[in-house]
Amino acid sequence: MKPSMIIWDFDGTLIPNEPYDSEQTLMLYKLNETVEKTPFFIRALALALLYADQKEYLRKVFKKFYIRFMTGAAMDLFDPVCTRLAAKISAADRQALMQLANQGYRMIVLSCGTANLCESTLQKAGLAGCFESIAGNRFESENGKISTMTLHVPNPEDKVRYLAGHKFEPANCIAVGDGYTDIPMLDWAKTSVLVDRSGRKQIKYAHKNYHFVRSLAEILDMDMLNIKQ
């Protein structure tokens, strides 16, 4: 039976994290490629927290700093950053997403990251039309500058709350994620796919009843997911 929805994470899933995810990339762009001068202490703290976030430490501390650090920045920073992020999506992965959409699979993006980055990246990659909606945390703007962030999905468990609030049924959904912020969502869904491009995560999550893939193209193997049309 065909599922009613495929739910995708963004960072690490639709785009590879290597070497940085979308929020880390945006921070680094502001630090290194804008005319704005960052005080030495703030720069050092930003780099330290960015490194910790890469290692999956201090997630909430990083998010608080990220919001404060980006507040006041020009919204047009998203354009060059998202162009780079879109280039990280391989031709094979783009083709896989378009093929799933063309086969009639309904799809959404559900991220603990920044919705503005998700939307612009997928638009630039020519994939925005594949998804019914994109849910995440959204930067708001005033006079062309970031003024605040509205937190819709700040924590991993909020993904499950979002899905329950929108009346999604676990039995009718496939959840696709890549790591620790996706575990509640992956555990919630009847069919769960963990994207493990490096091959290292399969050992860590071997006790979970997940399907492991190295690329999005592997998801086209419907026998693996037991969802033949």
PDB file of N, CA and C in Angstrom, residues 8 13 90 92-93 96 176 193-198 212-221 224:
ATOM      1  N   TRP A   8      10.530  14.408   5.184  1.00  0.00           N
ATOM      2  CA  TRP A   8      11.977  14.549   5.027  1.00  0.00           C
ATOM      3  C   TRP A   8      12.547  15.542   6.036  1.00  0.00           C
ATOM      4  N   THR A  13      20.115  15.287   5.337  1.00  0.00           N
ATOM      5  CA  THR A  13      19.218  14.356   4.646  1.00  0.00           C
ATOM      6  C   THR A  13      19.036  14.797   3.201  1.00  0.00           C
ATOM      7  N   SER A  90      23.214  16.305  -5.112  1.00  0.00           N
ATOM      8  CA  SER A  90      23.705  15.657  -6.324  1.00  0.00           C
ATOM      9  C   SER A  90      22.603  15.522  -7.361  1.00  0.00           C
ATOM     10  N   ALA A  92      21.857  12.841  -8.901  1.00  0.00           N
ATOM     11  CA  ALA A  92      21.135  11.594  -8.635  1.00  0.00           C
ATOM     12  C   ALA A  92      20.079  11.788  -7.559  1.00  0.00           C
ATOM     13  N   ASP A  93      20.411  12.544  -6.513  1.00  0.00           N
ATOM     14  CA  ASP A  93      19.442  12.790  -5.444  1.00  0.00           C
ATOM     15  C   ASP A  93      18.301  13.678  -5.938  1.00  0.00           C
ATOM     16  N   ALA A  96      16.025  11.503  -7.888  1.00  0.00           N
ATOM     17  CA  ALA A  96      15.244  10.614  -7.028  1.00  0.00           C
ATOM     18  C   ALA A  96      14.044  11.340  -6.439  1.00  0.00           C
ATOM     19  N   VAL A 176      12.216  10.164   6.849  1.00  0.00           N
ATOM     20  CA  VAL A 176      13.586  10.088   6.341  1.00  0.00           C
ATOM     21  C   VAL A 176      14.427  11.136   7.062  1.00  0.00           C
ATOM     22  N   VAL A 193      13.710   5.658   7.443  1.00  0.00           N
ATOM     23  CA  VAL A 193      14.922   5.545   6.645  1.00  0.00           C
ATOM     24  C   VAL A 193      15.963   6.497   7.212  1.00  0.00           C
ATOM     25  N   LEU A 194      17.145   5.979   7.508  1.00  0.00           N
ATOM     26  CA  LEU A 194      18.236   6.820   7.991  1.00  0.00           C
ATOM     27  C   LEU A 194      19.276   6.959   6.884  1.00  0.00           C
ATOM     28  N   VAL A 195      19.507   8.193   6.461  1.00  0.00           N
ATOM     29  CA  VAL A 195      20.491   8.475   5.423  1.00  0.00           C
ATOM     30  C   VAL A 195      21.875   8.497   6.066  1.00  0.00           C
ATOM     31  N   ASP A 196      22.720   7.566   5.652  1.00  0.00           N
ATOM     32  CA  ASP A 196      24.039   7.369   6.267  1.00  0.00           C
ATOM     33  C   ASP A 196      25.085   7.384   5.163  1.00  0.00           C
ATOM     34  N   ARG A 197      25.410   8.576   4.695  1.00  0.00           N
ATOM     35  CA  ARG A 197      26.320   8.693   3.557  1.00  0.00           C
ATOM     36  C   ARG A 197      27.719   8.185   3.867  1.00  0.00           C
ATOM     37  N   SER A 198      28.147   8.285   5.116  1.00  0.00           N
ATOM     38  CA  SER A 198      29.493   7.854   5.495  1.00  0.00           C
ATOM     39  C   SER A 198      29.566   6.377   5.842  1.00  0.00           C
ATOM     40  N   PHE A 212      18.693   1.661   6.177  1.00  0.00           N
ATOM     41  CA  PHE A 212      19.856   2.521   6.021  1.00  0.00           C
ATOM     42  C   PHE A 212      20.192   2.659   4.536  1.00  0.00           C
ATOM     43  N   VAL A 213      20.402   3.908   4.100  1.00  0.00           N
ATOM     44  CA  VAL A 213      20.753   4.170   2.705  1.00  0.00           C
ATOM     45  C   VAL A 213      21.942   5.113   2.666  1.00  0.00           C
ATOM     46  N   ARG A 214      22.718   5.014   1.592  1.00  0.00           N
ATOM     47  CA  ARG A 214      23.867   5.894   1.398  1.00  0.00           C
ATOM     48  C   ARG A 214      23.503   7.126   0.573  1.00  0.00           C
ATOM     49  N   SER A 215      22.393   7.055  -0.149  1.00  0.00           N
ATOM     50  CA  SER A 215      21.969   8.181  -0.980  1.00  0.00           C
ATOM     51  C   SER A 215      20.454   8.155  -1.096  1.00  0.00           C
ATOM     52  N   LEU A 216      19.884   9.271  -1.494  1.00  0.00           N
ATOM     53  CA  LEU A 216      18.437   9.335  -1.664  1.00  0.00           C
ATOM     54  C   LEU A 216      17.975   8.447  -2.808  1.00  0.00           C
ATOM     55  N   ALA A 217      18.850   8.229  -3.779  1.00  0.00           N
ATOM     56  CA  ALA A 217      18.481   7.394  -4.915  1.00  0.00           C
ATOM     57  C   ALA A 217      18.134   5.974  -4.473  1.00  0.00           C
ATOM     58  N   GLU A 218      18.734   5.485  -3.391  1.00  0.00           N
ATOM     59  CA  GLU A 218      18.448   4.137  -2.908  1.00  0.00           C
ATOM     60  C   GLU A 218      17.015   3.997  -2.418  1.00  0.00           C
ATOM     61  N   ILE A 219      16.385   5.102  -2.064  1.00  0.00           N
ATOM     62  CA  ILE A 219      15.009   5.053  -1.579  1.00  0.00           C
ATOM     63  C   ILE A 219      14.043   4.654  -2.691  1.00  0.00           C
ATOM     64  N   LEU A 220      14.493   4.770  -3.925  1.00  0.00           N
ATOM     65  CA  LEU A 220      13.644   4.362  -5.041  1.00  0.00           C
ATOM     66  C   LEU A 220      13.452   2.847  -5.093  1.00  0.00           C
ATOM     67  N   ASP A 221      14.260   2.116  -4.317  1.00  0.00           N
ATOM     68  CA  ASP A 221      14.101   0.667  -4.236  1.00  0.00           C
ATOM     69  C   ASP A 221      12.897   0.369  -3.351  1.00  0.00           C
ATOM     70  N   MET A 224      12.783  -2.521  -0.802  1.00  0.00           N
ATOM     71  CA  MET A 224      13.436  -2.306   0.482  1.00  0.00           C
ATOM     72  C   MET A 224      12.464  -1.743   1.516  1.00  0.00           C
TER      73      MET A 224
END
